[in-house]
């Protein structure tokens, strides 16, 4: 009984002409695996009715909310192979690249990737991943700076209040001292008046 590897090897060497181009779409480690070869052939040479359906799906492909960029690239590549099974590999890669860029949710990222003119789908995916990492890092930096500005602003707000409080306490101390001095002066005047009255009373009694 043949193993999976033996069947894959036999099928691979049996491919001729346009069918042999399927091998170029597969990674080297999958080119002699029977099940992977069968799946690739089914995708490449699907019935025409399904091909039209795949083309519609390919053109309407958009990045989902939780979908990663490499995951989106893989979906676009698969649909490209299904939608244009007989097209040359280079053409399918170009179509997949363009559709991948159009499928991105971030409009600024789409513009930057187009300006970079990626050579193929893999290049476009790499640029998108790099831009995403840069945007994430930039967002964290801005958030940190915003927090720092907010903290500094609070400190600046607290400083004048502290000065006002210090001035108020100083003024209050001065006022209290003034009041105390006035009370002492009044008390002294009262004592002097009492002494004068007592002296006059004694003089009158004589």
CSV table of C-alpha atoms in Angstrom, one decimal:
chain,number,residue,atom,x,y,z
A,1,UNK,CA,0.0,0.0,0.0
A,2,UNK,CA,1.3,3.4,-1.0
A,3,UNK,CA,2.1,6.0,1.6
A,4,UNK,CA,0.9,9.6,1.4
A,5,UNK,CA,4.3,10.7,0.4
A,6,UNK,CA,4.6,8.0,-2.4
A,7,UNK,CA,1.2,8.9,-3.8
A,8,UNK,CA,2.1,12.6,-3.8
A,9,UNK,CA,5.5,12.0,-5.5
A,10,UNK,CA,3.8,9.9,-8.2
A,11,UNK,CA,1.1,12.5,-8.8
A,12,UNK,CA,3.6,15.3,-8.9
A,13,UNK,CA,5.8,13.7,-11.6
A,14,UNK,CA,2.7,12.8,-13.6
A,15,UNK,CA,1.6,16.5,-13.9
A,16,UNK,CA,2.3,17.9,-17.4
A,17,UNK,CA,1.6,21.2,-19.2
A,18,UNK,CA,-0.7,23.7,-17.6
A,19,UNK,CA,-1.5,21.4,-14.7
A,20,UNK,CA,2.2,21.2,-13.7
A,21,UNK,CA,2.0,25.0,-12.9
A,22,UNK,CA,0.0,24.0,-9.7
A,23,UNK,CA,3.3,22.9,-8.2
A,24,UNK,CA,4.6,26.4,-8.4
A,25,UNK,CA,1.8,27.6,-6.2
A,26,UNK,CA,2.6,25.2,-3.4
A,27,UNK,CA,5.5,25.5,-0.8
A,28,UNK,CA,8.3,23.0,-1.4
A,29,UNK,CA,7.3,20.9,1.6
A,30,UNK,CA,3.8,20.4,0.3
A,31,UNK,CA,4.7,19.5,-3.4
A,32,UNK,CA,4.9,15.8,-2.7
A,33,UNK,CA,2.0,15.5,-0.2
A,34,UNK,CA,-0.9,13.8,-2.0
A,35,UNK,CA,-3.7,15.5,-0.1
A,36,UNK,CA,-2.2,19.0,-0.6
A,37,UNK,CA,-1.7,18.3,-4.3
A,38,UNK,CA,-5.3,17.2,-4.7
A,39,UNK,CA,-6.7,20.2,-2.9
A,40,UNK,CA,-4.5,22.5,-5.1
A,41,UNK,CA,-5.7,20.8,-8.3
A,42,UNK,CA,-9.3,21.1,-7.2
A,43,UNK,CA,-8.9,24.8,-6.4
A,44,UNK,CA,-7.1,25.5,-9.7
A,45,UNK,CA,-9.4,23.6,-12.0
A,46,UNK,CA,-12.8,24.1,-10.3
A,47,UNK,CA,-16.0,24.0,-12.4
A,48,UNK,CA,-16.7,27.3,-14.4
A,49,UNK,CA,-19.9,27.9,-12.4
A,50,UNK,CA,-17.9,27.9,-9.1
A,51,UNK,CA,-15.2,30.0,-10.7
A,52,UNK,CA,-17.7,32.9,-11.3
A,53,UNK,CA,-18.8,32.6,-7.7
A,54,UNK,CA,-15.2,32.7,-6.5
A,55,UNK,CA,-14.6,35.8,-8.6
A,56,UNK,CA,-17.5,37.6,-6.9
A,57,UNK,CA,-16.1,36.6,-3.5
A,58,UNK,CA,-12.7,37.7,-4.5
A,59,UNK,CA,-13.8,41.2,-5.6
A,60,UNK,CA,-15.9,41.7,-2.5
A,61,UNK,CA,-13.3,40.4,-0.1
A,62,UNK,CA,-12.8,42.9,2.8
A,63,UNK,CA,-10.9,42.8,6.0
A,64,UNK,CA,-13.0,41.5,8.9
A,65,UNK,CA,-12.9,43.2,12.3
A,66,UNK,CA,-10.9,40.5,14.0
A,67,UNK,CA,-8.9,39.4,11.0
A,68,UNK,CA,-5.2,39.7,11.0
A,69,UNK,CA,-3.3,41.1,8.0
A,70,UNK,CA,-1.5,37.8,7.2
A,71,UNK,CA,-4.9,36.0,7.6
A,72,UNK,CA,-6.4,38.5,5.1
A,73,UNK,CA,-3.5,37.9,2.7
A,74,UNK,CA,-4.0,34.1,2.9
A,75,UNK,CA,-7.8,34.5,2.2
A,76,UNK,CA,-7.1,36.7,-0.8
A,77,UNK,CA,-4.5,34.4,-2.2
A,78,UNK,CA,-6.9,31.4,-1.9
A,79,UNK,CA,-9.7,33.2,-3.6
A,80,UNK,CA,-7.4,34.4,-6.3
A,81,UNK,CA,-6.4,30.9,-7.1
A,82,UNK,CA,-10.0,29.8,-7.1
A,83,UNK,CA,-11.3,32.7,-9.2
A,84,UNK,CA,-8.6,32.7,-11.8
A,85,UNK,CA,-7.4,29.0,-11.9
A,86,UNK,CA,-6.0,29.2,-15.5
A,87,UNK,CA,-4.3,32.6,-15.2
A,88,UNK,CA,-0.5,32.7,-15.0
A,89,UNK,CA,1.0,32.8,-11.5
A,90,UNK,CA,2.4,36.3,-11.9
A,91,UNK,CA,-1.0,37.7,-13.0
A,92,UNK,CA,-2.8,36.0,-10.1
A,93,UNK,CA,-0.2,37.4,-7.7
A,94,UNK,CA,-0.7,40.9,-9.0
A,95,UNK,CA,-4.5,40.6,-8.8
A,96,UNK,CA,-4.2,39.3,-5.2
A,97,UNK,CA,-1.9,42.1,-4.3
A,98,UNK,CA,-4.3,44.8,-5.6
A,99,UNK,CA,-7.3,43.1,-3.9
A,100,UNK,CA,-5.4,42.8,-0.6
A,101,UNK,CA,-4.7,46.5,-0.6
A,102,UNK,CA,-8.3,47.4,-1.5
A,103,UNK,CA,-9.6,45.0,1.2
A,104,UNK,CA,-7.7,46.9,4.0
A,105,UNK,CA,-9.9,48.8,6.4
A,106,UNK,CA,-7.4,51.5,7.2
A,107,UNK,CA,-7.5,54.1,4.3
A,108,UNK,CA,-4.2,55.7,5.3
A,109,UNK,CA,-2.5,52.3,5.3
A,110,UNK,CA,-3.9,51.6,1.8
A,111,UNK,CA,-2.5,54.9,0.5
A,112,UNK,CA,0.9,54.3,2.0
A,113,UNK,CA,1.2,50.7,0.6
A,114,UNK,CA,0.2,51.9,-2.8
A,115,UNK,CA,2.8,54.7,-2.7
A,116,UNK,CA,5.4,52.0,-1.8
A,117,UNK,CA,4.5,50.1,-4.9
A,118,UNK,CA,4.9,46.5,-3.6
A,119,UNK,CA,6.0,43.9,-6.1
A,120,UNK,CA,3.6,41.2,-5.1
A,121,UNK,CA,1.1,40.0,-2.5
A,122,UNK,CA,3.8,38.9,0.0
A,123,UNK,CA,5.5,42.3,-0.3
A,124,UNK,CA,2.1,44.1,0.3
A,125,UNK,CA,1.4,41.9,3.4
A,126,UNK,CA,4.9,42.7,4.8
A,127,UNK,CA,4.4,46.4,4.4
A,128,UNK,CA,1.0,46.3,6.0
A,129,UNK,CA,2.3,44.4,9.0
A,130,UNK,CA,5.1,46.9,9.4
A,131,UNK,CA,2.7,49.9,9.2
A,132,UNK,CA,0.4,48.3,11.7
A,133,UNK,CA,3.3,47.7,14.1
A,134,UNK,CA,4.4,51.3,13.7
A,135,UNK,CA,0.9,52.7,14.2
A,136,UNK,CA,0.5,50.7,17.3
A,137,UNK,CA,3.8,51.9,18.8
A,138,UNK,CA,3.0,55.5,17.8
A,139,UNK,CA,-0.4,55.3,19.5
A,140,UNK,CA,1.2,54.0,22.7
A,141,UNK,CA,3.7,56.8,22.6
A,142,UNK,CA,1.1,59.5,22.1
A,143,UNK,CA,-1.0,58.0,25.0
A,144,UNK,CA,2.0,58.1,27.3
A,145,UNK,CA,2.8,61.7,26.3
A,146,UNK,CA,-0.9,62.7,26.9
A,147,UNK,CA,-0.8,61.1,30.4
A,148,UNK,CA,2.5,62.9,31.1
A,149,UNK,CA,1.0,66.3,30.0
A,150,UNK,CA,-2.1,65.6,32.1
A,151,UNK,CA,0.0,64.9,35.2
A,152,UNK,CA,2.2,67.9,34.6
A,153,UNK,CA,-0.9,70.1,34.2
A,154,UNK,CA,-2.3,68.8,37.5
A,155,UNK,CA,1.0,69.7,39.2
A,156,UNK,CA,1.0,73.1,37.7
A,157,UNK,CA,-2.6,73.6,38.8
A,158,UNK,CA,-1.8,72.5,42.3
A,159,UNK,CA,1.2,74.8,42.6
A,160,UNK,CA,-0.7,78.1,42.5
A,161,UNK,CA,-3.3,76.8,44.9
A,162,UNK,CA,-0.5,75.9,47.3
A,163,UNK,CA,1.0,79.4,47.0
A,164,UNK,CA,-2.5,80.9,47.6
A,165,UNK,CA,-2.9,78.7,50.7
A,166,UNK,CA,0.5,79.7,52.0
A,167,UNK,CA,-0.3,83.4,51.5
A,168,UNK,CA,-3.6,83.1,53.2
A,169,UNK,CA,-2.1,81.4,56.2
A,170,UNK,CA,0.5,84.2,56.4
A,171,UNK,CA,-2.1,86.9,56.2
A,172,UNK,CA,-4.2,85.1,58.9
A,173,UNK,CA,-1.2,84.9,61.2
A,174,UNK,CA,-0.6,88.6,60.8
A,175,UNK,CA,-4.2,89.5,61.4
A,176,UNK,CA,-4.3,87.3,64.5
A,177,UNK,CA,-1.1,89.0,65.8
A,178,UNK,CA,-2.6,92.5,65.1
A,179,UNK,CA,-5.9,91.6,66.9
A,180,UNK,CA,-3.9,90.3,69.9
A,181,UNK,CA,-1.8,93.4,70.1
A,182,UNK,CA,-5.0,95.6,69.9
A,183,UNK,CA,-6.5,93.5,72.7
A,184,UNK,CA,-3.4,94.0,74.9
A,185,UNK,CA,-3.5,97.8,74.2
A,186,UNK,CA,-7.2,98.0,75.1
A,187,UNK,CA,-6.6,95.9,78.3
A,188,UNK,CA,-3.8,98.3,79.3
A,189,UNK,CA,-6.0,101.3,78.7
A,190,UNK,CA,-8.7,99.9,80.8
A,191,UNK,CA,-6.3,99.2,83.6
A,192,UNK,CA,-4.9,102.7,83.4
A,193,UNK,CA,-8.5,104.2,83.5
A,194,UNK,CA,-9.3,102.1,86.6
A,195,UNK,CA,-6.1,103.3,88.3
A,196,UNK,CA,-6.9,106.9,87.5
A,197,UNK,CA,-10.4,106.5,88.9
A,198,UNK,CA,-9.2,104.9,92.1
A,199,UNK,CA,-6.7,107.7,92.5
A,200,UNK,CA,-9.3,110.4,92.1
A,201,UNK,CA,-11.7,108.6,94.4
A,202,UNK,CA,-9.0,108.6,97.1
A,203,UNK,CA,-8.3,112.3,96.6
A,204,UNK,CA,-11.9,113.1,97.0
A,205,UNK,CA,-12.3,111.0,100.1
A,206,UNK,CA,-9.5,113.1,101.8
